[in-house]
Coordinates of C-alpha atoms and ligand atoms in Angstrom, one line a residue:
M1 CA 17.6 4.1 -27.1
N2 CA 17.3 7.0 -24.6
P3 CA 20.4 8.0 -22.9
P4 CA 20.2 6.8 -19.3
A5 CA 19.6 9.3 -16.5
L6 CA 22.8 9.7 -14.6
D7 CA 22.5 10.0 -10.8
L8 CA 25.0 13.0 -10.7
D9 CA 24.3 13.7 -7.1
D10 CA 25.6 10.4 -6.2
I11 CA 28.8 10.2 -8.5
Q12 CA 32.0 11.7 -7.0
G13 CA 32.9 15.0 -9.2
D14 CA 36.4 13.8 -10.5
V15 CA 35.0 10.9 -12.2
L16 CA 33.0 12.1 -15.4
E17 CA 33.9 15.8 -16.0
G18 CA 36.8 16.3 -13.6
L19 CA 37.0 18.6 -10.4
Q20 CA 37.7 22.2 -11.5
K21 CA 41.3 22.6 -10.3
N22 CA 44.3 24.9 -10.5
V23 CA 45.9 22.9 -7.7
E24 CA 45.2 19.4 -6.5
N25 CA 46.6 17.7 -3.3
F26 CA 46.8 14.0 -3.5
L27 CA 46.8 12.8 -0.1
F28 CA 47.6 9.0 0.3
F29 CA 46.8 7.5 3.5
K30 CA 46.6 4.2 5.6
I31 CA 43.8 3.5 8.0
V32 CA 45.2 3.1 11.5
N33 CA 41.9 3.1 13.5
K34 CA 39.1 1.5 11.5
I35 CA 36.4 2.1 13.9
Y36 CA 37.5 5.9 14.3
F37 CA 37.9 6.1 10.5
K38 CA 34.4 4.6 9.8
D39 CA 33.0 7.1 12.3
V40 CA 34.5 10.2 10.6
L41 CA 33.6 8.8 7.4
R42 CA 30.0 8.4 8.1
R43 CA 29.6 11.7 10.2
Y44 CA 31.5 14.2 8.1
I45 CA 33.0 13.0 4.8
P46 CA 29.9 12.2 2.6
G47 CA 28.7 15.8 3.1
Q48 CA 31.8 17.3 2.1
I49 CA 32.4 15.1 -1.1
T50 CA 32.0 17.2 -4.2
S51 CA 29.6 15.6 -6.5
A52 CA 29.3 15.3 -10.2
R53 CA 26.2 17.6 -10.2
Q54 CA 28.3 20.4 -8.5
V55 CA 31.0 20.0 -11.0
T56 CA 28.5 20.2 -13.8
D57 CA 26.9 23.5 -12.1
W58 CA 30.2 25.0 -11.7
Q59 CA 31.1 24.1 -15.3
T60 CA 28.0 26.0 -16.4
A61 CA 28.7 29.1 -14.2
I62 CA 32.2 29.2 -15.5
E63 CA 31.1 29.0 -19.3
R64 CA 28.2 31.8 -18.5
R65 CA 31.0 33.8 -17.1
K66 CA 33.2 33.3 -20.2
K67 CA 30.4 34.1 -22.6
F68 CA 29.7 37.5 -20.8
D69 CA 33.5 38.0 -20.6
Q70 CA 33.3 38.6 -16.8
A71 CA 36.4 38.4 -14.8
R72 CA 37.4 35.1 -13.2
S73 CA 36.5 34.6 -9.7
D74 CA 36.7 30.7 -9.4
R75 CA 36.8 29.8 -5.8
F76 CA 35.8 26.1 -6.4
H77 CA 36.9 23.7 -3.7
G78 CA 36.8 19.9 -4.3
L79 CA 37.1 16.8 -2.1
N80 CA 36.9 13.2 -3.5
L81 CA 38.0 10.0 -2.0
G82 CA 39.2 6.8 -3.5
L83 CA 39.8 3.5 -1.4
S84 CA 42.4 0.7 -2.6
H85 CA 41.7 -3.0 -2.3
C86 CA 43.2 -3.0 1.1
G87 CA 41.2 0.0 2.2
L88 CA 38.0 -1.3 0.8
A89 CA 38.8 -4.7 2.6
Q90 CA 38.9 -2.9 6.0
L91 CA 35.4 -1.3 5.4
V92 CA 33.2 -4.2 3.9
V93 CA 33.5 -7.8 3.4
I94 CA 34.9 -8.3 -0.3
G95 CA 36.5 -11.6 0.1
M96 CA 33.9 -13.4 -2.0
L97 CA 33.5 -10.5 -4.5
K98 CA 34.9 -10.7 -8.1
L99 CA 36.3 -7.2 -8.4
D100 CA 38.3 -6.2 -11.4
P101 CA 41.3 -8.6 -11.4
A102 CA 43.7 -5.6 -12.0
F103 CA 42.3 -3.7 -8.9
E104 CA 42.5 -6.8 -6.9
R105 CA 46.1 -7.4 -7.6
G106 CA 47.0 -3.6 -7.4
A107 CA 49.4 -1.3 -9.4
D108 CA 52.5 -2.4 -7.3
H109 CA 52.0 -6.2 -7.7
Q110 CA 54.8 -7.7 -9.6
N111 CA 52.5 -9.2 -12.1
T112 CA 51.2 -5.8 -12.7
I113 CA 54.5 -4.4 -13.3
E114 CA 55.6 -7.3 -15.5
T115 CA 52.4 -6.8 -17.5
L116 CA 52.9 -3.1 -18.2
N117 CA 56.8 -3.2 -18.4
D118 CA 56.7 -0.8 -15.4
P119 CA 60.1 -0.1 -13.5
L120 CA 60.3 -2.2 -10.4
R121 CA 58.8 -1.2 -7.3
S122 CA 62.1 -0.6 -5.8
T123 CA 62.8 2.4 -8.0
W124 CA 59.6 4.1 -7.0
L125 CA 59.4 7.1 -4.7
K126 CA 60.6 5.7 -1.2
E127 CA 58.0 7.7 0.6
F128 CA 55.3 6.3 -1.4
V129 CA 56.2 2.6 -1.2
A130 CA 57.2 3.0 2.7
D131 CA 53.9 1.9 3.8
R132 CA 50.5 0.3 2.7
T133 CA 48.0 2.8 0.9
D134 CA 44.5 2.3 1.9
G135 CA 42.9 5.2 0.2
V136 CA 43.5 8.7 -1.5
F137 CA 41.8 12.0 -0.8
L138 CA 41.8 14.5 -3.7
I139 CA 41.6 17.9 -2.5
T140 CA 41.3 20.6 -5.2
G141 CA 41.1 24.5 -5.4
P142 CA 42.1 27.5 -6.9
D143 CA 45.2 28.0 -5.3
R144 CA 47.9 26.5 -2.9
S145 CA 47.2 28.4 0.3
S146 CA 43.3 27.5 0.3
V147 CA 44.0 23.9 -0.6
T148 CA 46.5 23.4 2.2
F149 CA 43.9 25.1 4.5
H150 CA 41.3 22.6 3.4
V151 CA 43.9 19.6 3.7
N152 CA 44.5 20.7 7.3
E153 CA 40.9 21.0 8.0
L154 CA 40.5 17.4 6.6
L155 CA 43.5 16.1 8.6
R156 CA 41.9 17.7 11.9
L157 CA 38.7 15.9 11.3
L158 CA 40.4 12.4 10.5
G159 CA 42.9 12.8 13.5
S160 CA 44.4 9.6 14.4
S161 CA 42.2 7.4 12.4
I162 CA 44.7 7.6 9.5
K163 CA 48.2 8.0 8.8
V164 CA 49.5 10.2 5.7
V165 CA 51.8 7.9 3.7
Y166 CA 52.4 10.5 1.0
S167 CA 51.2 13.7 0.2
E168 CA 51.9 15.8 -3.2
I169 CA 50.5 18.9 -4.8
G170 CA 49.8 19.1 -8.7
N171 CA 49.1 22.6 -10.2
V172 CA 48.5 23.7 -13.5
R173 CA 51.4 25.5 -15.3
P174 CA 51.6 29.3 -15.2
G175 CA 50.6 32.0 -17.7
A176 CA 50.5 31.0 -21.4
E177 CA 51.5 27.5 -20.5
R178 CA 48.0 26.8 -18.6
G179 CA 46.6 23.7 -19.8
H180 CA 49.7 22.5 -21.2
E181 CA 51.7 19.6 -19.8
H182 CA 55.5 19.8 -19.1
F183 CA 56.7 18.9 -22.8
G184 CA 54.5 22.0 -23.7
F185 CA 51.6 20.2 -25.2
L186 CA 48.1 21.4 -24.8
D187 CA 46.1 18.6 -22.8
G188 CA 42.8 17.7 -21.9
I189 CA 41.4 18.3 -25.5
A190 CA 40.2 14.8 -26.1
Q191 CA 37.7 12.9 -23.9
P192 CA 35.1 10.3 -24.7
G193 CA 31.6 11.9 -24.8
I194 CA 29.2 10.3 -22.3
R195 CA 25.6 9.5 -23.5
G196 CA 23.2 11.2 -21.1
L197 CA 25.8 13.9 -20.0
T198 CA 27.7 15.3 -22.9
E199 CA 25.8 17.9 -24.9
V200 CA 25.1 16.8 -28.7
A201 CA 26.3 19.9 -30.6
D202 CA 24.6 18.9 -33.9
P203 CA 21.8 16.4 -33.1
R204 CA 20.5 16.4 -36.7
R205 CA 23.6 15.5 -38.3
R206 CA 25.9 13.9 -35.8
P207 CA 23.6 12.4 -33.2
D208 CA 26.2 10.1 -31.9
Q209 CA 28.9 12.9 -31.2
G210 CA 29.2 15.6 -28.5
L211 CA 31.5 18.2 -30.0
P212 CA 32.6 17.4 -33.7
G213 CA 34.6 14.0 -33.5
Q214 CA 33.9 13.2 -29.9
D215 CA 32.0 9.8 -30.1
L216 CA 29.5 9.2 -27.4
I217 CA 30.3 6.4 -25.2
W218 CA 27.6 4.6 -22.9
P219 CA 28.3 5.6 -19.3
G220 CA 28.7 2.2 -18.0
E221 CA 32.2 2.4 -19.4
F222 CA 33.1 4.7 -16.6
V223 CA 30.6 4.2 -13.8
F224 CA 28.8 1.1 -12.6
G225 CA 25.2 0.7 -12.9
Y226 CA 24.6 2.0 -16.4
P227 CA 24.6 0.3 -19.9
G228 CA 28.0 0.1 -21.4
Q229 CA 29.2 -0.2 -25.2
H230 CA 27.5 -3.0 -27.3
P231 CA 30.1 -5.6 -28.0
E232 CA 29.3 -5.7 -31.7
H233 CA 27.7 -2.3 -32.5
P234 CA 29.3 1.3 -32.2
T235 CA 26.4 3.1 -31.1
N236 CA 23.8 0.6 -29.7
E237 CA 23.4 0.3 -25.8
G238 CA 25.4 -2.7 -24.4
P239 CA 24.8 -4.5 -21.2
P240 CA 25.9 -2.8 -17.8
P241 CA 29.4 -4.0 -16.9
R242 CA 29.1 -6.7 -14.2
M243 CA 28.9 -5.1 -10.7
A244 CA 30.3 -7.3 -8.0
A245 CA 28.0 -5.8 -5.4
P246 CA 25.0 -3.4 -5.6
W247 CA 27.0 -0.8 -3.4
M248 CA 29.4 -0.3 -6.4
R249 CA 26.6 1.4 -8.4
N250 CA 27.6 4.8 -9.3
G251 CA 31.4 4.1 -8.4
S252 CA 34.4 3.9 -10.7
Y253 CA 37.9 2.6 -10.8
M254 CA 40.8 5.3 -10.8
V255 CA 44.2 4.7 -11.9
F256 CA 46.8 6.9 -10.8
R257 CA 50.4 7.1 -12.1
R258 CA 53.0 9.6 -10.8
L259 CA 55.0 10.0 -14.4
E260 CA 58.1 12.0 -14.1
Q261 CA 58.9 13.8 -17.3
K262 CA 62.4 14.5 -18.3
V263 CA 61.9 17.9 -20.0
P264 CA 65.4 19.1 -20.9
E265 CA 66.4 15.6 -22.0
F266 CA 63.2 15.3 -24.3
R267 CA 64.0 18.8 -25.7
R268 CA 67.6 18.0 -26.3
F269 CA 66.7 14.6 -28.1
V270 CA 64.1 16.2 -30.1
A271 CA 66.5 18.9 -31.3
E272 CA 69.5 16.4 -31.9
Q273 CA 67.2 14.0 -33.9
A274 CA 65.5 16.6 -35.9
A275 CA 68.8 18.0 -37.1
R276 CA 69.8 14.4 -38.0
L277 CA 66.7 14.0 -39.8
G278 CA 66.7 17.5 -41.4
M279 CA 63.3 18.6 -40.2
H280 CA 62.1 21.2 -37.9
R281 CA 62.3 20.2 -34.2
E282 CA 58.6 21.4 -33.7
L283 CA 57.5 19.0 -36.4
L284 CA 59.5 16.0 -35.0
A285 CA 58.0 16.6 -31.4
A286 CA 54.6 16.9 -33.1
R287 CA 54.9 13.7 -35.0
M288 CA 55.9 11.9 -31.7
V289 CA 52.6 13.3 -29.9
G290 CA 50.2 13.6 -33.1
R291 CA 49.3 17.0 -32.1
W292 CA 51.2 20.3 -32.2
R293 CA 51.9 22.2 -29.0
S294 CA 48.7 24.4 -29.5
G295 CA 46.7 21.2 -29.7
A296 CA 46.3 21.1 -33.5
P297 CA 46.1 17.7 -34.7
L298 CA 48.4 16.3 -37.3
E299 CA 45.6 14.8 -39.4
A300 CA 44.3 18.4 -39.9
A301 CA 47.7 20.4 -39.9
P302 CA 50.3 17.9 -41.1
L303 CA 53.3 20.4 -41.8
R304 CA 52.9 23.3 -39.5
D305 CA 51.0 24.3 -36.4
D306 CA 47.8 26.1 -36.4
P307 CA 47.0 27.6 -33.3
R308 CA 43.5 28.8 -34.3
L309 CA 42.6 25.1 -35.0
G310 CA 44.2 24.0 -31.7
S311 CA 41.9 26.2 -29.7
D312 CA 38.8 25.7 -31.5
E313 CA 36.9 22.8 -29.8
K314 CA 34.6 22.5 -32.7
R315 CA 37.5 21.5 -35.1
N316 CA 40.6 20.3 -32.9
N317 CA 39.0 16.6 -32.3
D318 CA 37.1 16.3 -35.5
F319 CA 39.3 13.7 -37.6
E320 CA 40.0 10.1 -38.1
F321 CA 43.2 8.1 -38.7
G322 CA 42.0 5.5 -41.3
D323 CA 42.0 7.9 -44.4
D324 CA 45.9 8.6 -43.5
R325 CA 46.7 5.4 -45.2
F326 CA 50.5 5.6 -45.1
Q327 CA 51.0 7.6 -41.9
Q328 CA 51.8 10.5 -44.2
K329 CA 50.2 13.1 -42.0
C330 CA 50.5 11.4 -38.5
P331 CA 52.9 8.4 -37.7
Y332 CA 51.0 5.1 -36.6
A333 CA 53.1 5.3 -33.4
A334 CA 52.2 8.9 -32.5
H335 CA 50.9 9.1 -29.0
I336 CA 47.3 10.1 -29.7
R337 CA 47.1 7.4 -32.6
K338 CA 48.5 4.7 -30.5
V339 CA 46.2 5.2 -27.3
Y340 CA 43.0 6.1 -29.2
P341 CA 43.3 4.8 -32.8
R342 CA 39.7 5.9 -33.8
D343 CA 38.9 4.4 -37.1
D344 CA 42.3 2.7 -37.9
T345 CA 41.9 -0.9 -36.8
A346 CA 39.8 -3.9 -38.0
S347 CA 37.0 -2.8 -35.7
E348 CA 36.2 0.7 -34.3
T349 CA 33.7 -0.9 -32.1
E350 CA 36.3 -2.7 -30.3
V351 CA 38.4 0.2 -30.0
Q352 CA 35.5 2.0 -28.0
R353 CA 35.7 -0.6 -25.5
H354 CA 39.0 0.7 -24.5
R355 CA 38.2 4.2 -23.7
I356 CA 39.3 6.0 -20.4
I357 CA 38.3 9.4 -18.8
R358 CA 41.5 11.4 -18.0
A359 CA 41.7 13.9 -15.0
G360 CA 45.4 14.3 -14.3
I361 CA 47.4 17.5 -13.4
P362 CA 51.0 18.4 -13.8
F363 CA 53.1 18.6 -10.8
G364 CA 56.7 20.1 -10.1
P365 CA 58.3 23.4 -11.0
E366 CA 59.0 24.9 -14.3
V367 CA 62.3 24.2 -16.0
T368 CA 64.7 26.7 -14.6
P369 CA 67.2 28.5 -16.7
G370 CA 70.3 26.5 -17.3
E371 CA 68.6 23.2 -16.4
T372 CA 70.2 21.2 -19.1
T373 CA 69.6 18.0 -17.4
T374 CA 66.6 17.4 -15.0
K375 CA 67.4 18.8 -11.4
H376 CA 63.8 19.2 -10.3
R377 CA 61.2 16.5 -10.3
R378 CA 58.3 17.3 -12.6
G379 CA 55.8 15.5 -14.6
L380 CA 52.1 14.3 -14.6
M381 CA 50.0 13.0 -12.0
F382 CA 48.2 10.8 -14.4
V383 CA 44.6 9.9 -13.3
C384 CA 42.1 8.0 -15.3
Y385 CA 38.6 6.5 -14.7
Q386 CA 36.9 3.2 -16.0
T387 CA 34.8 0.3 -15.0
S388 CA 37.5 -2.0 -15.8
I389 CA 41.2 -1.3 -15.3
E390 CA 42.1 -4.5 -17.1
R391 CA 40.1 -3.9 -20.2
Q392 CA 40.6 -0.1 -20.3
F393 CA 43.9 1.6 -18.9
E394 CA 45.9 -1.7 -18.7
Y395 CA 44.9 -2.6 -22.2
I396 CA 45.8 0.5 -23.6
Q397 CA 49.2 0.7 -22.1
K398 CA 50.1 -3.0 -22.8
N399 CA 48.5 -3.6 -26.0
Y400 CA 48.7 -0.1 -27.8
A401 CA 51.4 1.7 -26.3
N402 CA 54.0 -1.0 -25.4
N403 CA 53.4 -3.1 -28.5
P404 CA 55.5 -2.1 -31.5
E405 CA 53.4 -4.2 -33.8
F406 CA 50.3 -2.1 -33.2
V407 CA 48.4 -1.0 -35.0
T408 CA 48.7 -4.2 -36.9
G409 CA 48.2 -5.0 -40.8
K410 CA 49.9 -1.6 -42.2
R411 CA 51.7 -2.0 -45.5
R412 CA 53.9 0.3 -47.2
P413 CA 52.8 1.7 -50.6
S414 CA 55.3 -0.8 -52.1
G415 CA 53.6 -3.7 -50.2
G416 CA 56.2 -4.4 -47.3
V417 CA 55.0 -4.8 -43.8
V418 CA 55.2 -1.9 -41.4
T419 CA 56.2 -2.4 -37.6
P420 CA 54.8 1.1 -36.1
G421 CA 57.1 1.0 -33.2
Y422 CA 56.3 2.2 -29.6
D423 CA 54.4 5.1 -28.4
P424 CA 57.4 7.3 -28.0
I425 CA 55.7 9.4 -25.0
I426 CA 54.5 6.5 -22.6
G427 CA 55.5 3.3 -24.3
Q428 CA 57.7 1.0 -22.4
A429 CA 59.8 -1.8 -23.6
P430 CA 60.5 -4.9 -21.6
G431 CA 63.5 -4.4 -19.1
N432 CA 63.6 -0.8 -19.9
D433 CA 65.0 -1.5 -23.2
A434 CA 65.5 1.1 -26.0
R435 CA 62.4 1.9 -28.2
Q436 CA 61.9 2.9 -31.8
M437 CA 59.0 4.4 -34.0
D438 CA 58.5 4.3 -37.7
E439 CA 58.6 7.3 -40.0
P440 CA 59.5 10.2 -37.7
Y441 CA 59.9 12.3 -41.1
P442 CA 56.7 13.0 -43.1
N443 CA 56.1 11.7 -46.5
Y444 CA 53.6 14.4 -46.9
P445 CA 52.1 15.4 -49.4
A446 CA 54.4 12.8 -51.2
G447 CA 57.6 11.0 -50.9
S448 CA 59.2 7.6 -49.9
R449 CA 61.8 8.3 -47.4
R450 CA 62.2 5.5 -44.9
T451 CA 63.3 6.6 -41.5
T452 CA 63.0 5.3 -38.1
L453 CA 63.6 7.2 -34.7
A454 CA 65.7 5.3 -32.2
I455 CA 64.7 6.4 -28.5
P456 CA 67.4 4.9 -26.1
N457 CA 65.8 6.5 -23.0
Q458 CA 62.4 7.1 -21.3
F459 CA 61.5 10.8 -21.2
V460 CA 58.2 9.6 -19.0
V461 CA 59.3 7.5 -16.0
L462 CA 57.0 5.7 -13.8
T463 CA 57.7 6.6 -10.0
A464 CA 54.5 5.6 -8.1
A465 CA 51.2 4.1 -8.9
A466 CA 48.1 2.9 -7.5
Y467 CA 44.5 1.5 -8.2
F468 CA 41.3 2.7 -6.2
F469 CA 37.8 2.5 -6.3
M470 CA 35.7 5.8 -6.2
P471 CA 32.6 4.7 -4.3
S472 CA 29.3 6.5 -4.9
I473 CA 28.5 9.1 -2.1
S474 CA 25.7 7.1 -0.7
A475 CA 28.0 4.0 -0.5
L476 CA 30.4 6.0 1.5
R477 CA 27.6 7.2 3.7
T478 CA 26.0 3.8 4.3
V479 CA 27.7 0.3 3.5
L480 CA 31.3 1.6 3.7
S481 CA 31.1 3.2 7.0
A482 CA 28.4 1.2 8.9
Ligands
N7H501 FE1 48.4 11.2 -23.0 N1 51.7 14.4 -24.2 O1 52.0 15.6 -23.8 O2 52.3 13.8 -25.0 N2 48.3 12.7 -24.2 N3 50.2 11.8 -22.2 N4 48.3 9.5 -21.8 N5 46.6 10.6 -23.8 C1 47.2 13.3 -25.0 O3 44.1 14.9 -26.7 C2 50.8 12.7 -22.5 C3 49.1 9.3 -20.9 C4 45.9 9.3 -23.5 O4 41.3 10.8 -27.5 C5 47.5 14.6 -25.7 O5 43.9 15.8 -24.6 C6 51.9 12.8 -21.5 C7 48.9 7.9 -20.4 C8 44.7 9.4 -24.2 O6 42.5 11.4 -29.1 C9 48.8 14.8 -25.1 C10 51.9 11.9 -20.6 C11 47.8 7.3 -21.0 C12 44.5 10.6 -24.8 C13 49.4 13.9 -24.1 C14 50.5 10.9 -21.1 C15 47.4 8.4 -21.9 C16 45.6 11.4 -24.6 C17 46.9 15.2 -26.4 C18 52.8 11.4 -19.6 C19 47.0 6.1 -20.9 C20 43.5 11.0 -25.7 C21 45.8 16.1 -25.8 C22 53.6 12.1 -18.9 C23 47.8 4.9 -21.0 C24 43.5 10.9 -27.2 C25 44.4 15.7 -25.8 C26 42.5 11.0 -28.0 C27 46.1 12.6 -25.0 C28 50.7 13.6 -23.5 C29 50.3 10.0 -20.4 C30 46.4 8.4 -22.9 C31 49.6 16.2 -25.6 C32 53.1 13.9 -21.6 C33 49.6 7.1 -19.2 C34 43.5 8.4 -24.2

């Protein structure tokens, strides 16, 4: 059961480990001259696309510098390209191919919107929905000016072959908030380990984990052409996910969601509800997320934050939920427990078939002094990669986050049935209705207080979404530009 050798030179860099980025420009475009576009694509783009190999090499360089305590001088620039179903259809014949049904439908299709309880397309950003999106360029770098320089260079190459439909820049938050999303929580801690890529920290005792608690997943779950998870065994090699055409090898599906975050409203809600429940506001916020701001997981730090734990990559992901039987440490509905329930369902093997690799970045300015209701648009440019949008991202959003019954089968110590409630961060009720979650107040280490948190409004609001295919670099050079 040797892990497969991944063709890192052919896989786009954002897919597995994520392009290094302080700043990322998302450039959504429509192809207006197919022949001209294919010509630019063939001649110039593949040579400029950042590969997974470059990303891993850069990462090694960054880690080496950190180890020797050398000053940062990261000047990494990245370029990746995704194509929507409409975009692909213009470059290659796909009429007869059985692609992922969700990808074929698209994120803005009414059925998708209904499946995910998303806000109506008419409420999305006007500029984003004003025209058809055929693709997206991801342009990353260390700062705004250098990214803008590279965007302009790219636009010069593309000339009149495309029209920019929508362009937006994401950036990591400043100073001590670096790495934290806008509600204030450290993000990007937990990612699936990838067999054949992620280093195994303790091969003797934990051969199936990268860092402690980071279960290794077969790469076919994220990139086409490799073995996927076994349907009945948590660690055995499974069949490669079905590939509709040979050129999909080394490609991946990308989900993009522009999620605005109502930060002042979130803070006020948490403060008011914490006062009502008689608990500290930081504890309530942590019980909604499942981690403290520092990243420390509630399973290991149930009552107070532990910043050293939060920043320790050997410990901050080393936990399960199954032994927390009555949600004493972490509520069943907490964001991280909902979206990745670990060993807390009837089958962990099944849970591992719904994993995603996240590669998002915050956007928008910091909350300004005196901003008590949101005045400036900010949030998360959420991005994730998988080989089935239907079985991975959509499953998580629909069957976990939006499903108040999940995780099912839980009972109170007294025997009563528990309805865990919605994911308080990203869960969406039908018709944008109010949501609730069970047991915001901890019964830890003991107690039997029954509380619920009623959440009348969304603090995370979808304002644009699209599904893309991130082809291999060789497919961009050949089949897709022929
Ligand atoms: Fe979530 N947040 O600040 O509350 N997320 N997320 N997410 N999320 C995670 O573990 C957040 C969103 C996942 O493996 C952390 O890296 C916010 C969507 C998954 O244990 C925090 C938004 C989806 C994980 C947040 C948002 C997911 C995860 C902890 C939107 C998919 C890993 C840090 C604005 C449907 C779970 C970390 C694991 C972690 C937050 C969106 C999924 C703090 C604010 C749309 C799989």
